[in-house]
Coordinates of C-alpha atoms in Angstrom, one line a residue:
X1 CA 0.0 0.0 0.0
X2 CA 1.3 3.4 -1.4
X3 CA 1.9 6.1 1.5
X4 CA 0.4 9.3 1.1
X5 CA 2.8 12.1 -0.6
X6 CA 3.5 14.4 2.7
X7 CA 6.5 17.4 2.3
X8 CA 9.4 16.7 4.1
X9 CA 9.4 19.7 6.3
X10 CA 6.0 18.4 8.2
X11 CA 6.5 18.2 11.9
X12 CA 9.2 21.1 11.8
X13 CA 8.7 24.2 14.4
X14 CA 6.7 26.6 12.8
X15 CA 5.6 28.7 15.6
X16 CA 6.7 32.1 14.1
X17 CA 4.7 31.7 11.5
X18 CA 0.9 32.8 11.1
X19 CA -1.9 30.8 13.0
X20 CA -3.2 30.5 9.7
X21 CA -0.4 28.9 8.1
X22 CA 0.3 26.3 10.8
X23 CA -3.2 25.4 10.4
X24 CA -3.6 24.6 7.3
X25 CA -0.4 24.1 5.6
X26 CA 2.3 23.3 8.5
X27 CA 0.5 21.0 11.3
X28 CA 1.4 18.0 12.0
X29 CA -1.3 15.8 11.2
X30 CA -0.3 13.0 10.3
X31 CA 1.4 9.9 12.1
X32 CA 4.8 8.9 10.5
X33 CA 5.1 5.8 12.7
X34 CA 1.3 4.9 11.8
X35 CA 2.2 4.6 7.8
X36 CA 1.2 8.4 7.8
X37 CA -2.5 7.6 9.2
X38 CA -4.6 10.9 9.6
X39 CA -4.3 11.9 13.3
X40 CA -8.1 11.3 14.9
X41 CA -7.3 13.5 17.0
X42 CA -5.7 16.3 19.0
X43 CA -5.7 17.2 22.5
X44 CA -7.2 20.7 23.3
X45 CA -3.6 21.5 25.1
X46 CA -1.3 20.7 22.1
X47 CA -4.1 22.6 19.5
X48 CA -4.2 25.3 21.5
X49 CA -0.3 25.7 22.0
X50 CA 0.7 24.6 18.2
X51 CA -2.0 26.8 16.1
X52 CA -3.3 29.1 19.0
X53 CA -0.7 31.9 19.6
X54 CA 0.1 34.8 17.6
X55 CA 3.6 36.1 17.5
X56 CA 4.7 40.1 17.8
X57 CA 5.1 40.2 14.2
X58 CA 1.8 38.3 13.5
X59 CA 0.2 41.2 15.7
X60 CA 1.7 44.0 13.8
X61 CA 0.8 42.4 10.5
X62 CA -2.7 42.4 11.7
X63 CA -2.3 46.1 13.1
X64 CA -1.2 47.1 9.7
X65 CA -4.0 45.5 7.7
X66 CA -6.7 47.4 10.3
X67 CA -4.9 50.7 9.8
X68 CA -4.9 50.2 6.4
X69 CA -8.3 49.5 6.1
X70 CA -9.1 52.8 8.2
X71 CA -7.0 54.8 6.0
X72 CA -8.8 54.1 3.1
X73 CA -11.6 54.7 4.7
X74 CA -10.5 58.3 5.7
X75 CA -9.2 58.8 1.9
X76 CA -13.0 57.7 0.8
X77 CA -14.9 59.8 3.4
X78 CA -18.6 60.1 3.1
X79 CA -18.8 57.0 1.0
X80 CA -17.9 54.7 3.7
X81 CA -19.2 53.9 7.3
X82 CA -17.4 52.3 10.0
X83 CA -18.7 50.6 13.3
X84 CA -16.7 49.0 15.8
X85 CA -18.3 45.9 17.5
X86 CA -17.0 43.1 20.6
X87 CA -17.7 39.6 20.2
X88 CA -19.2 38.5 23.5
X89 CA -19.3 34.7 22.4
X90 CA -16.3 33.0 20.8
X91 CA -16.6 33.3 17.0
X92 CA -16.0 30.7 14.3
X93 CA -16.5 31.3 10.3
X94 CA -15.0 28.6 7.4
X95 CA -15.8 25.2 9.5
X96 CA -17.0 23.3 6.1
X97 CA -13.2 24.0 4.4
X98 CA -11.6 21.2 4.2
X99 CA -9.3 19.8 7.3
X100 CA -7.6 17.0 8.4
X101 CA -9.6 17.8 11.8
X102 CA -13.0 17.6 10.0
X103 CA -13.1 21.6 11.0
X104 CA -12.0 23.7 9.0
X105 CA -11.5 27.6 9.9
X106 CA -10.9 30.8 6.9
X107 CA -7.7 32.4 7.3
X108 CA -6.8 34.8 4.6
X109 CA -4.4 34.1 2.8
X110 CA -1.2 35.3 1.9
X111 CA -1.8 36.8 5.4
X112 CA -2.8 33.8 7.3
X113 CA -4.8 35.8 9.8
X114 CA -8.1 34.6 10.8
X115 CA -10.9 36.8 9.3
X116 CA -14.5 36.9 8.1
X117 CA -15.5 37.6 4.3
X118 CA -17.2 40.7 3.5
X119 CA -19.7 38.4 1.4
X120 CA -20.4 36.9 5.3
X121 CA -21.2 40.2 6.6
X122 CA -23.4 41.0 3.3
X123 CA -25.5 38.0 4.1
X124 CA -26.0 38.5 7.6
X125 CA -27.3 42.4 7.1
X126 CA -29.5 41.1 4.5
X127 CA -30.8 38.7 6.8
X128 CA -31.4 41.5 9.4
X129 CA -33.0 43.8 6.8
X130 CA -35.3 41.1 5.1
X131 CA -36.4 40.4 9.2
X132 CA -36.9 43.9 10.3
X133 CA -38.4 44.4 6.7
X134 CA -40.9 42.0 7.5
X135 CA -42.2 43.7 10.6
X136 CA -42.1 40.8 13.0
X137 CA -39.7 42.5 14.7
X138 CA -41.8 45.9 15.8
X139 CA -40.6 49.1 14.1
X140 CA -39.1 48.3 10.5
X141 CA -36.6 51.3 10.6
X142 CA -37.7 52.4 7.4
X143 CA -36.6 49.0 5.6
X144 CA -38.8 47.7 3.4
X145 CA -38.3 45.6 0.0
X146 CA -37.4 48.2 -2.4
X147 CA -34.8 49.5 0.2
X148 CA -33.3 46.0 -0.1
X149 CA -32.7 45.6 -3.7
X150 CA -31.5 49.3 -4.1
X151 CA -28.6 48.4 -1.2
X152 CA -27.9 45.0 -1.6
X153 CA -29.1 44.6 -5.1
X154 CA -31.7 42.3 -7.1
X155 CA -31.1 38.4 -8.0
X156 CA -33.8 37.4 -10.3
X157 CA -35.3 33.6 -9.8
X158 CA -34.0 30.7 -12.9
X159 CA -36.7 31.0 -15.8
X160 CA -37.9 34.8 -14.8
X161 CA -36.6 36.7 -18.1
X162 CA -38.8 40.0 -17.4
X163 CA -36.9 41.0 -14.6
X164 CA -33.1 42.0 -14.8
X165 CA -30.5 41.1 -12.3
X166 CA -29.5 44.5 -10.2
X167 CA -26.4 45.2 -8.2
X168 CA -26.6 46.3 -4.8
X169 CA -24.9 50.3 -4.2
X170 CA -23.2 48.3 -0.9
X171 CA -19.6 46.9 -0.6
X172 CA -18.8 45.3 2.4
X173 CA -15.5 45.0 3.1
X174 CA -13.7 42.0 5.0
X175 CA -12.9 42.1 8.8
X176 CA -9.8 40.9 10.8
X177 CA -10.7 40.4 14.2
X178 CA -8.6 41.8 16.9
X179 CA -7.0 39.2 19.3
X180 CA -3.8 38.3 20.6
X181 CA -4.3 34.4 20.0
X182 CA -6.9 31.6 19.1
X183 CA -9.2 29.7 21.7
X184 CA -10.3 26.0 21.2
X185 CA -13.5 24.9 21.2
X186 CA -15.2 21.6 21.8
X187 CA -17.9 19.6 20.0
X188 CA -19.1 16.3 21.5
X189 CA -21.5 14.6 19.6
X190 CA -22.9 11.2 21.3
X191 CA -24.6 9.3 18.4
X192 CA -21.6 9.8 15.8
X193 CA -22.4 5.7 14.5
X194 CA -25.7 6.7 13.9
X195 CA -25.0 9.8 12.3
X196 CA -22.4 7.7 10.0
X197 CA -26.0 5.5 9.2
X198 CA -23.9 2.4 10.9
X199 CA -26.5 1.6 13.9
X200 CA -29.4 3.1 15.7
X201 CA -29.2 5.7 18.1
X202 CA -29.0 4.6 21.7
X203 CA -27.9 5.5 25.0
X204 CA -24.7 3.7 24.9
X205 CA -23.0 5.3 22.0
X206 CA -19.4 6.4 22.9
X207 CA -18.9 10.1 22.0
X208 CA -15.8 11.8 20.3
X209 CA -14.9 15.0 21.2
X210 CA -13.8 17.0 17.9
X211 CA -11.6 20.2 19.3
X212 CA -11.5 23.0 16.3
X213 CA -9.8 27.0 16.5
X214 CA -12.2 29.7 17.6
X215 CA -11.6 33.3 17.8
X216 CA -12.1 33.9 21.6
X217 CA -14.4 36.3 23.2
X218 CA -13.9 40.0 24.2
X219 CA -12.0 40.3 20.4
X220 CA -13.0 43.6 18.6
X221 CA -14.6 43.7 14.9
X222 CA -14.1 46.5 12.8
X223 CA -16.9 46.8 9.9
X224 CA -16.4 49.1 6.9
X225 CA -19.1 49.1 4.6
X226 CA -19.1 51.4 1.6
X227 CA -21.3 52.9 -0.8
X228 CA -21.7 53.6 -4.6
X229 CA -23.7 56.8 -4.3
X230 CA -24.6 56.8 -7.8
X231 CA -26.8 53.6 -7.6
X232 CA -28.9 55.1 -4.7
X233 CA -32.1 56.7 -6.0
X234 CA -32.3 60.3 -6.7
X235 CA -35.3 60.9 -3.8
X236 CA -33.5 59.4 -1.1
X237 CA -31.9 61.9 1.8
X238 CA -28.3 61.5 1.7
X239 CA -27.8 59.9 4.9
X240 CA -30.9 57.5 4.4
X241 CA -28.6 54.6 3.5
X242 CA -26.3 55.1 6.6
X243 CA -29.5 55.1 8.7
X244 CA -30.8 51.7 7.4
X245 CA -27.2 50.2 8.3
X246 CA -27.1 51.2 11.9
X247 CA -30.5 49.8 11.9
X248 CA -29.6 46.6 10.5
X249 CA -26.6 46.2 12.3
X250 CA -28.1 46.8 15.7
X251 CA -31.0 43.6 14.7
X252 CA -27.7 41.8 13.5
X253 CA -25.9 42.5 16.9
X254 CA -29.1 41.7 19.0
X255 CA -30.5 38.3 17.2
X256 CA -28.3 37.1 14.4
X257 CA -24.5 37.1 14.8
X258 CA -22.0 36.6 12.4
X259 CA -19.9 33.8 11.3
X260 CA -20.7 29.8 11.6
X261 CA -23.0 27.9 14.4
X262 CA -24.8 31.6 15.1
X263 CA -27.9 28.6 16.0
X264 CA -25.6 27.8 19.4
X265 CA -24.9 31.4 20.4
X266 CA -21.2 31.7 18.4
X267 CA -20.9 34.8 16.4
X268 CA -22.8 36.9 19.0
X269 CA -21.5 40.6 19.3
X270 CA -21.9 44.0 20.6
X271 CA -21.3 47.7 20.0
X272 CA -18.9 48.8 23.2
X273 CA -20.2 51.2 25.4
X274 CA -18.1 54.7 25.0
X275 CA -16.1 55.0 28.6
X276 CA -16.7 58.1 30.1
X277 CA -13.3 60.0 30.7
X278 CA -12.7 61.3 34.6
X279 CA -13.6 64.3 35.5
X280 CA -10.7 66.5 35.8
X281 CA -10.7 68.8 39.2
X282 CA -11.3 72.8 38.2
X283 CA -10.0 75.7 39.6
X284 CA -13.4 76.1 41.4
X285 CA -12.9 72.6 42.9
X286 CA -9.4 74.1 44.4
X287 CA -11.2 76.9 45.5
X288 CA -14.0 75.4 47.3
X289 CA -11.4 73.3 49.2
X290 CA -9.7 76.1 50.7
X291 CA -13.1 78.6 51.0
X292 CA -16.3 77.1 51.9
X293 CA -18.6 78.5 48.6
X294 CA -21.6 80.2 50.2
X295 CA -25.0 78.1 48.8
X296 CA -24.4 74.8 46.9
X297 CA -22.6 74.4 44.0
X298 CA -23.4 71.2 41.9
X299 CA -21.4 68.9 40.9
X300 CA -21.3 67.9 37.1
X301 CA -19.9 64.3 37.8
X302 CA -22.5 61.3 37.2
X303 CA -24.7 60.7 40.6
X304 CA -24.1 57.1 41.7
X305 CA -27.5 55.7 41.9
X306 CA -29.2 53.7 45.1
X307 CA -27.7 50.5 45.4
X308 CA -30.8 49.1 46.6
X309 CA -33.4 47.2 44.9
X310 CA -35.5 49.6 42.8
X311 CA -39.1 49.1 41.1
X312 CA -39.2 50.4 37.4
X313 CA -42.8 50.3 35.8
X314 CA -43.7 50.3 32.4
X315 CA -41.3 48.6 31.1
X316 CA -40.5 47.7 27.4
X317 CA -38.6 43.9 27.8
X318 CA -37.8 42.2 25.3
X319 CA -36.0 38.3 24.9
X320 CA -32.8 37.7 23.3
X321 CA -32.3 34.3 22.2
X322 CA -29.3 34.4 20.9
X323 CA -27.9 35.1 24.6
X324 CA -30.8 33.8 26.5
X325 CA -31.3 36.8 27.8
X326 CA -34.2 39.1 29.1
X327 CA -33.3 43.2 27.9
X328 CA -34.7 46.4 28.8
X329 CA -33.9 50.2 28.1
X330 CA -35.1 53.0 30.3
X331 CA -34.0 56.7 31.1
X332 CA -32.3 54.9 34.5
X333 CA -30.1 52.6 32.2
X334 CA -30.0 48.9 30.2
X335 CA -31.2 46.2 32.8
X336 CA -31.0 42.7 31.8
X337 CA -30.6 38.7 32.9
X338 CA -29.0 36.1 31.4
X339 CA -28.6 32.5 31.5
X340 CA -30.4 30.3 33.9
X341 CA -31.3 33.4 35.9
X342 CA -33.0 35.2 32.6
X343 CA -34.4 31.6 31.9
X344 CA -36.0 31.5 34.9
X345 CA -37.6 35.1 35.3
X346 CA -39.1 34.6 31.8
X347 CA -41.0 31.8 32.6
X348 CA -42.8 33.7 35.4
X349 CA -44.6 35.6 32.4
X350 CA -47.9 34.2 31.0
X351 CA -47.9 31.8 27.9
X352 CA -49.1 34.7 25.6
X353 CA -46.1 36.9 27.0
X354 CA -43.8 34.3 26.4
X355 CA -45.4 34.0 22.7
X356 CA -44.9 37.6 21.9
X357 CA -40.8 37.6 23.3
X358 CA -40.2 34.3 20.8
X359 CA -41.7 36.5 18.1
X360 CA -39.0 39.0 18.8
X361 CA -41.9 41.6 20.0
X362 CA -41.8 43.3 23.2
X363 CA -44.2 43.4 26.3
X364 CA -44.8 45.7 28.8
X365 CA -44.0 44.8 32.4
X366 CA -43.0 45.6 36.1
X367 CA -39.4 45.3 37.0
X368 CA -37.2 44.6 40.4
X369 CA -33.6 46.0 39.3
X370 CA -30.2 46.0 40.9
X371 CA -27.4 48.6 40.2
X372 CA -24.4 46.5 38.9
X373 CA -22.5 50.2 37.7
X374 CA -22.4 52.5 35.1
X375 CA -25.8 52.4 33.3
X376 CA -26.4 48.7 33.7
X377 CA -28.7 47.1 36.1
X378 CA -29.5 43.3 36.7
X379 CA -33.1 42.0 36.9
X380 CA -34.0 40.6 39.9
X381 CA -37.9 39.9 39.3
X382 CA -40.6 40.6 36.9
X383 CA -43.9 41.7 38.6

């Protein structure tokens, strides 16, 4: 039996190069004293130490492709907008490539950096647009159909000959997510035999973990999108098209996610709260510390609120099931609760409640709500 035609420098330390490039063209996996068997295989430990890191010069690679990107996007100005996002879930795009490990990941090459394809954020904005289109989802946010095809443009259906195809005015550009290395992630399915249409499912199959490369959590997402002014029609306002992006971006953020296994909660992001910079002392600070001001001078630093338990009423909540997780805005601040916690206090609403917050509509309720800092408040019981 032949053995399979492997380079000779397989199995070498490559650890200065990109993540990207030990993954898919340097790793080790295959077994030299097996007759160069596939490895089944990794441990999480050895995955994460071989492909995981990314070296000072792999950094500043990435650094340099960001800044270019924003560079351009100065140079282009009005034709391009530019939000900034944090994964709060580790995020995964490219898992049908090809791989010895069954999951793939995209890196782009000749970079070897992990990224996600413009075309990936295009679909997922299209998504959010056809939803909040559809006005499931409350207020549209002026999207509707013809806003669609003008931005993202028009792909007629096989056998329709009246209708042209249409580009959209929209270029989304691809995004390289910041982070200093790569997480691993585990998958454990239990009926693999039965998947494989070998036997019937049952309680004794033996599962096999499969480990595959994730960007980790907490990494930040720059998205430049940019527009072809001269597709938009002539009635719109000029800003209309940046509007409808925020919009769709924000439904994106909230319920869709970006990248692969979106389903499970991977992909999940959000806009970072602008930090508010300390309040410098003034010379009338000084002054009132060595003269007693007569009558009260106010302070303009935030008030702390009471850290007690507070009762908001009226109160728009919504349910996001992307982060099983119960959401409400007010003047106070954002209250929410997640996991089991947000799990439970949902299910103290009535079925048709429930109903409306799977529909992605809102419902109008009485809040218990903690101060955890900031603007953000926990929710310690619906009333």
């Amino acid at each position: 039996m032949a053995n399979p035609a492997v380079p000779h420098y397989l199995g070498q330390n490559f650890n200065d190069t990109p993540p990207g490039h030990r993954f898919t063209l340097y790793g080790a996996f295959w077994e030299p004293d097996q007759g160069w068997q596939r490895v089944k295989n990794i441990p999480p430990a050895d995955l994460r130490q071989s492909f995981g890191p990314l070296t000072p010069q792999n950094k500043q690679l990435r650094d340099a492709l960001r800044s270019r990107q924003a560079h351009v996007a100065a140079v282009l100005g009005e034709a391009v907008w530019t939000i900034t996002a944090q994964s709060i879930a580790p995020f995964v795009t490219g898992t049908g490539i090809e791989h010895s490990l069954e999951n793939g990941m995209a890196f782009l090459n000749p970079y070897g950096l992990p990224y996600l394809p413009g075309s990936g954020v295009k679909g997922v904005l299209r998504r959010a647009a056809e939803e909040l289109a559809g006005g499931d989802w409350g207020d549209k946010q002026d999207w509707n159909e013809p806003a669609i095809d003008v931005l993202f443009g028009k792909e007629t259906e096989s056998g329709d000959t009246e209708t042209a195809h249409s580009r959209g005015a929209l270029i989304f550009w691809d995004v390289f997510p910041k982070c200093d290395r790569l997480a691993v992630d585990i998958m454990n399915p239990h009926h693999s035999d039965y998947y494989q249409g070998n036997t019937p499912p049952t309680d004794c199959g033996q599962p096999i973990p499969i480990f595959f490369l994730t960007v980790p959590e907490n990494s930040g997402f720059t998205f430049h999108v940019q527009c072809d002014r001269s597709r938009l029609p002539e009635d719109w306002p000029a800003d209309r098209w940046r509007a409808l992006l925020e919009a769709a971006f924000a439904h994106a953020f909230d319920w869709l996610g970006f990248g692969a296994k979106t389903a499970v909660g991977y992909g999940a992001m959000c806009q970072p709260k602008p930090e508010t910079p300390p309040r410098q002392p003034s010379k009338l600070d000084n002054a009132q510390k060595a003269v007693p001001a007569v009558g009260e001078i106010k302070d303009s630093a935030p008030t702390i609120p009471e850290t007690g338990p507070q009762r908001w009423e009226n109160v728009t909540l919504s349910w996001n099931k992307g982060k099983r997780e119960l959401q409400a805005t007010t003047a106070q601040g954002r209250a929410f609760a997640g996991g089991k916690e947000g799990v439970d206090l949902r299910e103290k609403l009535g079925p048709e409640c429930r109903s409306k917050l799977d529909k992605g509509k809102a419902v109008t309720v009485a809040l218990t709500v903690e101060w955890i800092g900031g603007n953000n408040w926990r929710i310690t019981d619906i009333i």
